[in-house]
Coordinates of C-alpha atoms in Angstrom, one line a residue:
M156 CA -156.1 -51.8 -17.6
G157 CA -156.0 -55.1 -19.6
D158 CA -158.6 -53.6 -22.0
K159 CA -156.3 -50.7 -22.7
V160 CA -153.5 -53.0 -23.6
S161 CA -155.5 -55.1 -26.0
S162 CA -157.1 -52.1 -27.7
H163 CA -156.0 -51.7 -31.3
N164 CA -155.4 -48.0 -30.9
T165 CA -153.4 -48.1 -27.7
I166 CA -150.3 -45.9 -28.1
S167 CA -148.2 -47.4 -25.3
A168 CA -148.2 -51.0 -24.1
E169 CA -145.6 -50.8 -21.3
I170 CA -148.1 -51.8 -18.6
S171 CA -147.4 -55.3 -17.5
P172 CA -150.3 -57.4 -18.8
P173 CA -151.4 -60.9 -18.0
A174 CA -150.9 -63.3 -20.9
N175 CA -154.6 -63.7 -21.6
N176 CA -155.2 -60.0 -21.9
L177 CA -152.8 -59.7 -24.9
R178 CA -155.1 -62.0 -26.8
Q179 CA -157.9 -60.4 -28.7
S180 CA -161.3 -62.0 -29.1
I181 CA -162.3 -63.0 -32.6
G182 CA -164.7 -60.1 -32.8
A183 CA -162.1 -57.6 -31.7
L184 CA -159.6 -59.1 -34.1
A185 CA -162.1 -58.9 -37.0
R186 CA -162.7 -55.2 -36.2
S187 CA -159.0 -54.5 -36.1
G188 CA -158.5 -56.4 -39.4
A189 CA -161.3 -54.4 -41.0
V190 CA -159.8 -51.1 -39.8
A191 CA -156.4 -52.1 -41.1
S192 CA -157.9 -53.2 -44.5
V193 CA -159.6 -49.8 -44.9
I194 CA -156.2 -48.1 -44.1
K195 CA -154.4 -50.2 -46.6
L196 CA -157.1 -49.5 -49.2
A197 CA -156.7 -45.8 -48.6
S198 CA -152.9 -46.2 -48.7
A199 CA -153.1 -47.9 -52.1
G200 CA -155.3 -45.1 -53.5
L201 CA -153.2 -42.3 -52.0
S202 CA -150.0 -43.9 -53.2
F203 CA -151.3 -43.9 -56.8
L204 CA -152.3 -40.2 -56.5
M205 CA -149.0 -39.3 -55.0
F206 CA -147.1 -40.7 -58.0
V207 CA -149.5 -38.9 -60.3
T208 CA -148.8 -35.6 -58.6
V209 CA -145.1 -36.1 -58.7
A210 CA -145.3 -36.8 -62.4
M211 CA -147.2 -33.5 -62.8
T212 CA -144.4 -31.5 -61.2
T213 CA -141.5 -33.2 -63.1
D214 CA -140.7 -33.8 -66.7
E215 CA -140.5 -37.2 -68.2
R216 CA -136.8 -37.6 -67.6
Q217 CA -136.9 -36.4 -64.0
F218 CA -139.9 -38.6 -63.2
G219 CA -138.0 -41.5 -64.6
L220 CA -135.1 -40.7 -62.3
Y221 CA -137.5 -40.2 -59.4
S222 CA -139.1 -43.6 -60.1
A223 CA -135.8 -45.3 -60.2
A224 CA -134.7 -43.6 -56.9
Y225 CA -138.0 -44.6 -55.2
A226 CA -137.7 -48.2 -56.4
G227 CA -134.1 -48.4 -55.3
A228 CA -134.9 -46.9 -51.9
S229 CA -137.8 -49.3 -51.4
L230 CA -135.7 -52.3 -52.3
T231 CA -132.9 -51.2 -50.1
S232 CA -135.2 -50.5 -47.1
F233 CA -136.3 -54.2 -47.0
F234 CA -132.7 -55.3 -46.6
S235 CA -131.5 -52.5 -44.4
I236 CA -133.6 -53.2 -41.3
V237 CA -132.1 -56.7 -41.1
G238 CA -135.5 -58.4 -40.6
Q239 CA -136.2 -56.5 -37.4
Q240 CA -139.7 -55.5 -38.6
S241 CA -140.6 -59.2 -38.2
A242 CA -138.4 -59.8 -35.2
V243 CA -140.3 -57.3 -33.0
L244 CA -143.6 -58.9 -34.1
R245 CA -142.1 -62.3 -33.1
F246 CA -140.4 -61.5 -29.8
W247 CA -142.5 -58.7 -28.1
P248 CA -145.8 -60.7 -28.0
Q249 CA -143.8 -63.9 -27.1
Y250 CA -142.3 -62.4 -24.0
A251 CA -145.0 -59.9 -23.0
G252 CA -147.6 -62.6 -23.5
N253 CA -145.7 -64.7 -20.9
N254 CA -145.5 -61.7 -18.4
D255 CA -141.8 -61.2 -19.1
L256 CA -141.8 -57.5 -19.8
N257 CA -138.1 -57.2 -18.9
S258 CA -137.1 -59.5 -21.7
A259 CA -139.7 -58.0 -24.1
N260 CA -138.3 -54.5 -23.5
G261 CA -134.7 -55.8 -23.8
M262 CA -135.5 -57.4 -27.1
M263 CA -137.2 -54.2 -28.3
A264 CA -134.1 -52.2 -27.4
R265 CA -131.8 -54.7 -29.2
S266 CA -134.1 -54.6 -32.3
I267 CA -133.9 -50.8 -32.4
L268 CA -130.1 -50.8 -32.3
V269 CA -129.8 -53.6 -35.0
A270 CA -132.3 -51.8 -37.2
L271 CA -130.5 -48.4 -36.9
A272 CA -127.1 -50.1 -37.6
G273 CA -128.5 -51.8 -40.7
L274 CA -130.2 -48.6 -41.9
G275 CA -127.0 -46.6 -41.4
S276 CA -124.8 -49.2 -43.2
F277 CA -127.0 -49.8 -46.2
S278 CA -127.8 -46.1 -46.6
L279 CA -124.1 -45.3 -46.6
L280 CA -123.6 -48.0 -49.3
I281 CA -126.0 -46.1 -51.6
A282 CA -124.1 -42.9 -51.1
V283 CA -120.8 -44.7 -51.9
I284 CA -122.3 -46.0 -55.2
G285 CA -122.9 -42.3 -56.0
F286 CA -119.1 -41.7 -56.2
L287 CA -118.5 -44.5 -58.7
P288 CA -117.4 -42.7 -61.9
L289 CA -118.6 -45.2 -64.5
A290 CA -122.1 -45.5 -63.0
G291 CA -122.8 -41.8 -63.4
A292 CA -121.2 -41.3 -66.8
Q293 CA -124.6 -40.8 -68.6
T294 CA -126.4 -39.1 -65.7
P295 CA -125.0 -35.8 -64.5
E296 CA -127.3 -35.9 -61.4
W297 CA -126.0 -39.3 -60.4
L298 CA -124.3 -38.3 -57.1
S299 CA -127.1 -36.0 -56.1
I300 CA -129.8 -38.6 -56.8
C301 CA -127.9 -41.3 -54.9
I302 CA -127.5 -39.1 -51.8
A303 CA -131.2 -38.3 -52.0
T304 CA -132.0 -42.0 -52.4
T305 CA -129.9 -42.6 -49.2
V306 CA -132.2 -40.3 -47.2
L307 CA -135.4 -41.9 -48.7
A308 CA -134.1 -45.4 -48.1
F309 CA -133.5 -44.6 -44.4
A310 CA -136.9 -43.0 -44.1
L311 CA -138.8 -45.9 -45.7
G312 CA -136.9 -48.5 -43.7
W313 CA -137.3 -46.7 -40.3
S314 CA -141.0 -46.0 -40.9
E315 CA -141.5 -49.8 -41.6
F316 CA -139.7 -50.8 -38.4
V317 CA -141.5 -48.2 -36.2
A318 CA -144.9 -49.3 -37.6
C319 CA -144.1 -53.0 -36.8
A320 CA -142.8 -52.2 -33.4
L321 CA -146.0 -50.4 -32.5
R322 CA -148.1 -53.1 -34.1
A323 CA -146.4 -55.6 -31.9
K324 CA -147.8 -53.7 -28.9
N325 CA -151.3 -53.7 -30.5
A326 CA -151.2 -50.0 -31.3
L327 CA -152.5 -50.7 -34.7
I328 CA -154.0 -47.4 -35.9
F329 CA -151.2 -45.3 -34.5
A330 CA -148.8 -47.7 -36.2
L331 CA -150.4 -47.6 -39.7
L332 CA -151.8 -44.1 -40.2
P333 CA -148.7 -41.9 -40.3
R334 CA -146.9 -43.9 -43.1
D335 CA -149.9 -45.3 -45.0
V336 CA -152.3 -42.3 -44.9
I337 CA -151.0 -39.1 -43.4
W338 CA -147.7 -39.0 -45.3
R339 CA -149.3 -39.4 -48.7
A340 CA -152.2 -37.1 -47.8
V341 CA -149.7 -34.4 -46.9
A342 CA -147.5 -34.9 -49.9
I343 CA -150.2 -34.9 -52.5
P344 CA -151.4 -31.3 -52.0
I345 CA -147.8 -30.0 -51.8
F346 CA -147.0 -31.5 -55.2
I347 CA -150.3 -30.2 -56.6
L348 CA -149.5 -26.7 -55.3
A349 CA -146.1 -26.9 -56.9
H350 CA -147.8 -27.9 -60.2
F351 CA -150.2 -25.0 -60.2
M352 CA -147.4 -22.6 -59.3
Q353 CA -145.6 -24.0 -62.3
I354 CA -142.6 -25.2 -60.3
K355 CA -140.8 -27.9 -62.2
M356 CA -139.1 -30.1 -59.7
S357 CA -136.0 -32.1 -60.3
A358 CA -135.9 -35.7 -59.3
V359 CA -133.4 -34.9 -56.5
M360 CA -135.7 -32.2 -55.0
A361 CA -138.8 -34.5 -55.3
T362 CA -136.9 -37.3 -53.6
Y363 CA -135.8 -35.1 -50.8
L364 CA -139.3 -33.7 -50.3
T365 CA -140.8 -37.2 -50.3
A366 CA -138.3 -38.4 -47.7
G367 CA -138.5 -35.3 -45.5
L368 CA -142.3 -35.4 -45.3
L369 CA -142.2 -39.1 -44.4
L370 CA -139.7 -38.5 -41.5
L371 CA -141.8 -35.6 -40.3
C372 CA -145.0 -37.6 -40.3
I373 CA -143.5 -40.5 -38.3
A374 CA -141.7 -38.3 -35.8
P375 CA -144.4 -38.7 -33.2
Q376 CA -144.1 -42.5 -33.5
T377 CA -140.4 -42.3 -33.2
L378 CA -140.6 -40.2 -30.1
V379 CA -143.2 -42.6 -28.5
L380 CA -141.1 -45.7 -29.3
F381 CA -137.9 -44.1 -27.9
R382 CA -139.6 -42.7 -24.9
D383 CA -141.2 -46.0 -23.9
T384 CA -138.1 -48.1 -24.6
I385 CA -135.8 -45.7 -22.6
R386 CA -138.2 -45.5 -19.6
A387 CA -139.1 -49.2 -19.6
K388 CA -137.5 -51.5 -17.0
R389 CA -135.2 -53.9 -18.9
G390 CA -133.4 -57.0 -17.5
P391 CA -130.3 -58.5 -19.1
L392 CA -131.1 -61.0 -21.8
T393 CA -129.9 -64.6 -21.1
R394 CA -127.4 -66.3 -23.4
E395 CA -130.2 -68.5 -24.8
Q396 CA -132.3 -65.4 -25.5
K397 CA -129.4 -63.7 -27.3
R398 CA -128.8 -66.9 -29.3
E399 CA -132.4 -67.2 -30.3
F400 CA -132.5 -63.5 -31.3
K401 CA -129.5 -64.0 -33.6
T402 CA -130.7 -67.2 -35.1
V403 CA -134.3 -65.9 -35.8
T404 CA -133.0 -62.6 -37.1
L405 CA -130.9 -64.2 -39.8
G406 CA -133.8 -66.3 -41.0
L407 CA -136.2 -63.3 -40.9
W408 CA -133.8 -61.1 -42.7
G409 CA -133.8 -63.6 -45.6
V410 CA -137.5 -64.1 -45.8
T411 CA -138.4 -60.4 -45.5
A412 CA -135.8 -59.2 -48.0
L413 CA -136.0 -62.0 -50.6
P414 CA -139.6 -61.6 -51.9
P415 CA -139.3 -57.9 -52.9
A416 CA -135.8 -58.5 -54.4
L417 CA -137.2 -61.4 -56.5
S418 CA -140.2 -59.3 -57.5
Q419 CA -137.9 -56.6 -58.9
A420 CA -135.8 -59.3 -60.6
S421 CA -139.0 -60.6 -62.4
T422 CA -139.9 -57.1 -63.6
L423 CA -136.3 -56.6 -64.9
L424 CA -136.3 -60.0 -66.6
V425 CA -139.6 -59.3 -68.4
A426 CA -138.3 -55.9 -69.4
A427 CA -135.2 -57.4 -70.9
I428 CA -137.1 -59.9 -72.9
L429 CA -140.2 -57.9 -74.1
G430 CA -138.8 -54.3 -74.0
P431 CA -139.9 -51.4 -71.8
E432 CA -143.3 -50.8 -73.3
A433 CA -144.6 -54.3 -72.7
A434 CA -142.8 -54.4 -69.3
G435 CA -144.7 -51.2 -68.4
A436 CA -148.0 -53.0 -69.1
I437 CA -146.9 -56.0 -67.1
F438 CA -145.9 -53.8 -64.3
V439 CA -149.3 -52.1 -64.2
A440 CA -151.1 -55.5 -64.3
D441 CA -148.9 -56.8 -61.5
R442 CA -149.6 -53.8 -59.3
T443 CA -153.3 -53.9 -60.1
M444 CA -153.3 -57.6 -59.1
R445 CA -152.2 -56.6 -55.6
L446 CA -155.8 -55.3 -55.0
V447 CA -156.7 -59.0 -54.7
V448 CA -154.5 -59.5 -51.6
L449 CA -155.2 -56.1 -50.1
A450 CA -157.9 -57.5 -47.6
L451 CA -155.6 -60.3 -46.4
N452 CA -152.7 -57.9 -46.0
G453 CA -154.9 -55.6 -43.9
I454 CA -156.0 -58.5 -41.7
N455 CA -152.4 -59.5 -41.3
Q456 CA -151.6 -56.2 -39.7
A457 CA -153.7 -57.1 -36.7
L458 CA -153.1 -60.8 -36.9
A459 CA -149.3 -60.9 -36.6
P460 CA -148.9 -60.2 -32.8
Q461 CA -151.8 -62.4 -32.0
I462 CA -150.2 -65.4 -33.8
S463 CA -146.9 -64.9 -32.0
G464 CA -148.4 -64.4 -28.6
A465 CA -150.8 -67.3 -28.8
F466 CA -148.4 -69.8 -30.4
H467 CA -145.6 -69.2 -27.9
S468 CA -147.9 -69.4 -25.0
G469 CA -149.1 -72.8 -26.2
D470 CA -152.5 -71.9 -27.6
R471 CA -152.2 -73.5 -31.0
P472 CA -156.0 -74.0 -31.5
H473 CA -156.4 -70.2 -31.3
V474 CA -153.7 -69.7 -33.9
Q475 CA -155.4 -72.3 -36.1
R476 CA -158.8 -70.5 -35.7
I477 CA -157.6 -67.0 -36.5
T478 CA -155.4 -67.9 -39.4
S479 CA -158.1 -70.0 -41.2
L480 CA -160.7 -67.4 -40.5
A481 CA -158.4 -64.8 -42.1
A482 CA -157.9 -67.1 -45.1
F483 CA -161.7 -67.4 -45.5
A484 CA -162.4 -63.6 -45.2
G485 CA -159.5 -62.7 -47.5
F486 CA -160.5 -65.3 -50.1
V487 CA -164.1 -64.1 -50.3
I488 CA -162.9 -60.5 -50.9
A489 CA -160.2 -61.7 -53.3
L490 CA -162.7 -63.7 -55.4
S491 CA -164.9 -60.6 -55.6
V492 CA -162.0 -58.5 -56.9
L493 CA -161.1 -61.2 -59.4
M494 CA -164.7 -61.1 -60.8
V495 CA -164.2 -57.3 -61.2
F496 CA -161.1 -58.0 -63.3
V497 CA -163.0 -60.5 -65.4
F498 CA -165.7 -58.0 -66.3
F499 CA -164.0 -54.7 -66.1
G500 CA -160.3 -55.5 -66.5
D501 CA -159.9 -53.4 -69.7
Q502 CA -161.4 -50.3 -68.2
I503 CA -159.1 -50.6 -65.1
L504 CA -156.0 -51.0 -67.3
S505 CA -157.1 -48.0 -69.5
V506 CA -156.9 -45.7 -66.5
F507 CA -153.2 -46.1 -66.5
N508 CA -152.8 -45.9 -70.3
P509 CA -155.4 -46.6 -73.1
A510 CA -152.8 -48.6 -74.9
Y511 CA -152.9 -51.2 -72.0
A512 CA -156.6 -52.0 -72.6
T513 CA -156.1 -55.0 -74.9
P514 CA -157.5 -58.5 -74.7
T515 CA -154.0 -59.9 -74.1
M516 CA -153.4 -57.6 -71.2
Q517 CA -156.9 -58.3 -69.7
I518 CA -156.1 -62.0 -69.9
T519 CA -152.8 -61.3 -68.3
L520 CA -154.5 -59.4 -65.5
I521 CA -157.0 -62.2 -64.9
I522 CA -154.1 -64.8 -64.7
F523 CA -152.3 -62.6 -62.2
G524 CA -155.6 -62.3 -60.2
I525 CA -156.1 -66.1 -60.2
G526 CA -152.6 -66.6 -58.8
A527 CA -153.2 -64.0 -56.1
T528 CA -156.6 -65.5 -55.2
V529 CA -155.2 -69.0 -54.7
G530 CA -152.4 -67.5 -52.7
T531 CA -155.0 -65.7 -50.5
A532 CA -156.9 -69.0 -50.1
C533 CA -153.7 -70.4 -48.5
G534 CA -154.0 -67.8 -45.7
P535 CA -151.3 -65.9 -43.9
T536 CA -148.7 -68.6 -44.4
E537 CA -145.8 -66.2 -44.7
I538 CA -146.3 -64.4 -41.3
L539 CA -147.3 -67.7 -39.7
M540 CA -144.0 -69.3 -40.6
Q541 CA -142.0 -66.2 -39.8
L542 CA -143.5 -66.0 -36.3
T543 CA -143.5 -69.7 -35.3
G544 CA -139.9 -70.6 -35.8
L545 CA -140.2 -71.8 -39.4
Q546 CA -138.4 -68.9 -40.9
H547 CA -135.5 -71.0 -42.1
A548 CA -137.8 -73.5 -43.8
L549 CA -139.6 -70.5 -45.4
F550 CA -136.4 -69.1 -46.7
K551 CA -135.3 -72.3 -48.3
L552 CA -138.8 -72.7 -49.9
L553 CA -138.7 -69.1 -51.3
V554 CA -135.2 -69.6 -52.7
I555 CA -135.9 -72.9 -54.5
V556 CA -139.4 -72.0 -55.8
N557 CA -138.4 -68.5 -56.9
V558 CA -135.2 -69.5 -58.7
L559 CA -137.1 -72.1 -60.6
G560 CA -139.9 -69.5 -61.1
L561 CA -137.4 -67.0 -62.6
C562 CA -136.2 -69.7 -65.1
A563 CA -139.8 -70.5 -66.0
T564 CA -140.5 -66.8 -66.4
A565 CA -137.7 -66.4 -68.9
V566 CA -138.8 -69.3 -71.0
L567 CA -142.6 -68.6 -71.0
T568 CA -142.1 -64.9 -71.5
Y569 CA -140.0 -65.6 -74.5
L570 CA -142.5 -68.1 -75.9
L571 CA -145.8 -66.5 -75.0
G572 CA -145.2 -62.9 -74.2
P573 CA -147.1 -61.1 -71.4
I574 CA -149.4 -64.1 -70.9
G575 CA -146.4 -66.4 -70.5
A576 CA -145.0 -63.9 -67.9
A577 CA -148.3 -63.9 -66.0
L578 CA -148.5 -67.7 -66.1
S579 CA -145.0 -68.2 -64.7
I580 CA -145.3 -65.5 -62.0
S581 CA -148.7 -66.6 -60.9
G582 CA -147.6 -70.2 -60.9
T583 CA -144.6 -69.4 -58.7
I584 CA -147.0 -67.7 -56.2
I585 CA -149.3 -70.7 -56.1
V586 CA -146.6 -73.3 -55.8
W587 CA -144.8 -71.7 -52.8
C588 CA -148.1 -70.8 -51.0
V589 CA -149.5 -74.3 -51.3
T590 CA -146.2 -75.9 -50.3
A591 CA -146.0 -73.5 -47.3
V592 CA -149.4 -74.7 -46.1
F593 CA -148.2 -78.3 -46.2
I594 CA -145.0 -77.4 -44.3
A595 CA -146.9 -75.5 -41.6
R596 CA -149.4 -78.3 -41.2
R597 CA -146.8 -81.0 -40.9
S598 CA -144.3 -79.0 -38.7
I599 CA -146.6 -77.2 -36.3
G600 CA -150.0 -78.8 -36.8
I601 CA -151.6 -75.7 -38.2
N602 CA -153.4 -75.4 -41.5
P603 CA -153.8 -71.6 -42.2
S604 CA -155.7 -72.1 -45.5
I605 CA -159.4 -72.1 -46.1
L606 CA -159.3 -75.9 -45.9
G607 CA -158.5 -75.4 -42.2
F608 CA -161.6 -73.3 -41.9
F609 CA -164.0 -75.7 -43.7
A610 CA -162.5 -78.9 -42.2
G611 CA -162.5 -77.5 -38.6
E612 CA -158.8 -78.3 -38.2
D613 CA -158.4 -75.9 -35.3
A614 CA -158.8 -78.9 -33.1
L615 CA -157.7 -81.7 -35.4
A616 CA -154.4 -80.1 -36.3
A617 CA -153.6 -79.4 -32.6
R618 CA -154.2 -83.0 -31.6
S619 CA -152.0 -84.2 -34.5
F620 CA -149.2 -81.9 -33.4
L621 CA -149.4 -83.1 -29.8
K622 CA -149.4 -86.8 -30.9
G623 CA -146.3 -86.2 -33.0
R624 CA -144.5 -84.7 -30.0
S625 CA -145.5 -87.4 -27.5

């Protein structure tokens, strides 16, 4: 029975498990991380193809509106679930790992209600924007596209929450496949069929179709989550548990919503300074750079519940071991991808547009890759701080570093063009990641970077932490 709970493809984890059965071995965790990395790689490829097929079925103006709607819905979705995608990863393993299924189920029910309330409120806000007369003066479809964006924002936000809720229960494959693979694999042939039937879609129709297919693909996940939560035995949460949930949620809301918002702000800032053509090339280089961190992101999908469960049960050496191992594995792959950028960067950029295959843009891509590689070497610092009570320190760090980073981006982009933008954006990533490692090591005695792997700090850091508390 315990093996079923710890399996990465378990659909339901409502069976009351002993704490040690929630913890995966290093080998099992490596397999789960490898599976998640493959899923994320497939997701990246399918995402690219999906946008290509949408562009095929729309004209230039309509695809521009669709892109804006998708970007707006994506950004809104990060805010609208009020940090609950990380809250479930924090609290479910924490309580279930300590054999307190009543509290774990109570927290899950509370997270679902908070997420739905946030999704409803923010989605309604987008619809209200659609009725503003000045905003739609130049766009006749303004109201229709805003309402369609409302549906897409709800779908994206809910799919993210459901996936994280299932990941918290170690149902990794069932959590990731519907949104990352199945949704896009279903959407692509539908848009291709529309193209060959010479159906020119409007942005509104394409947005509704994208949202509807996503909701359909995650319907089984939604049913399983609701079924398990309704059937589960739940005890009333204590006042202390409610206070902790509220405090942690506020911090997690900030750290999960701030990075995507600032990423969009950087893109808009570069566009304002260099113009749309240069901004498009920067956007392509930035998105291509994310291939560097793809392996670590995949590993993180399996790592998050393990970090929370082990840390809150007092097993800090295990947390040290799995985070530094993740940093090492992610860094090796990131370095390999960076080498591909060095030798084949111009060919990669030319896939998007031959005009992007210039020496300047290849240097820009390499600089982005260096920043991402150093960030990967720092390990899973973001999820470590989110899940171990350092979310407020992480939020302050992100605000300070990124505000300074935006200022640097404005200056360096103006002076050096795309290379300046890449230097400042990559520098921002490096500074906050390295600083986060120091904060984690000082505050909880865990070094999640590759230095923790090579220095064997899984034991040293734990002893340092215990001495500091004694």
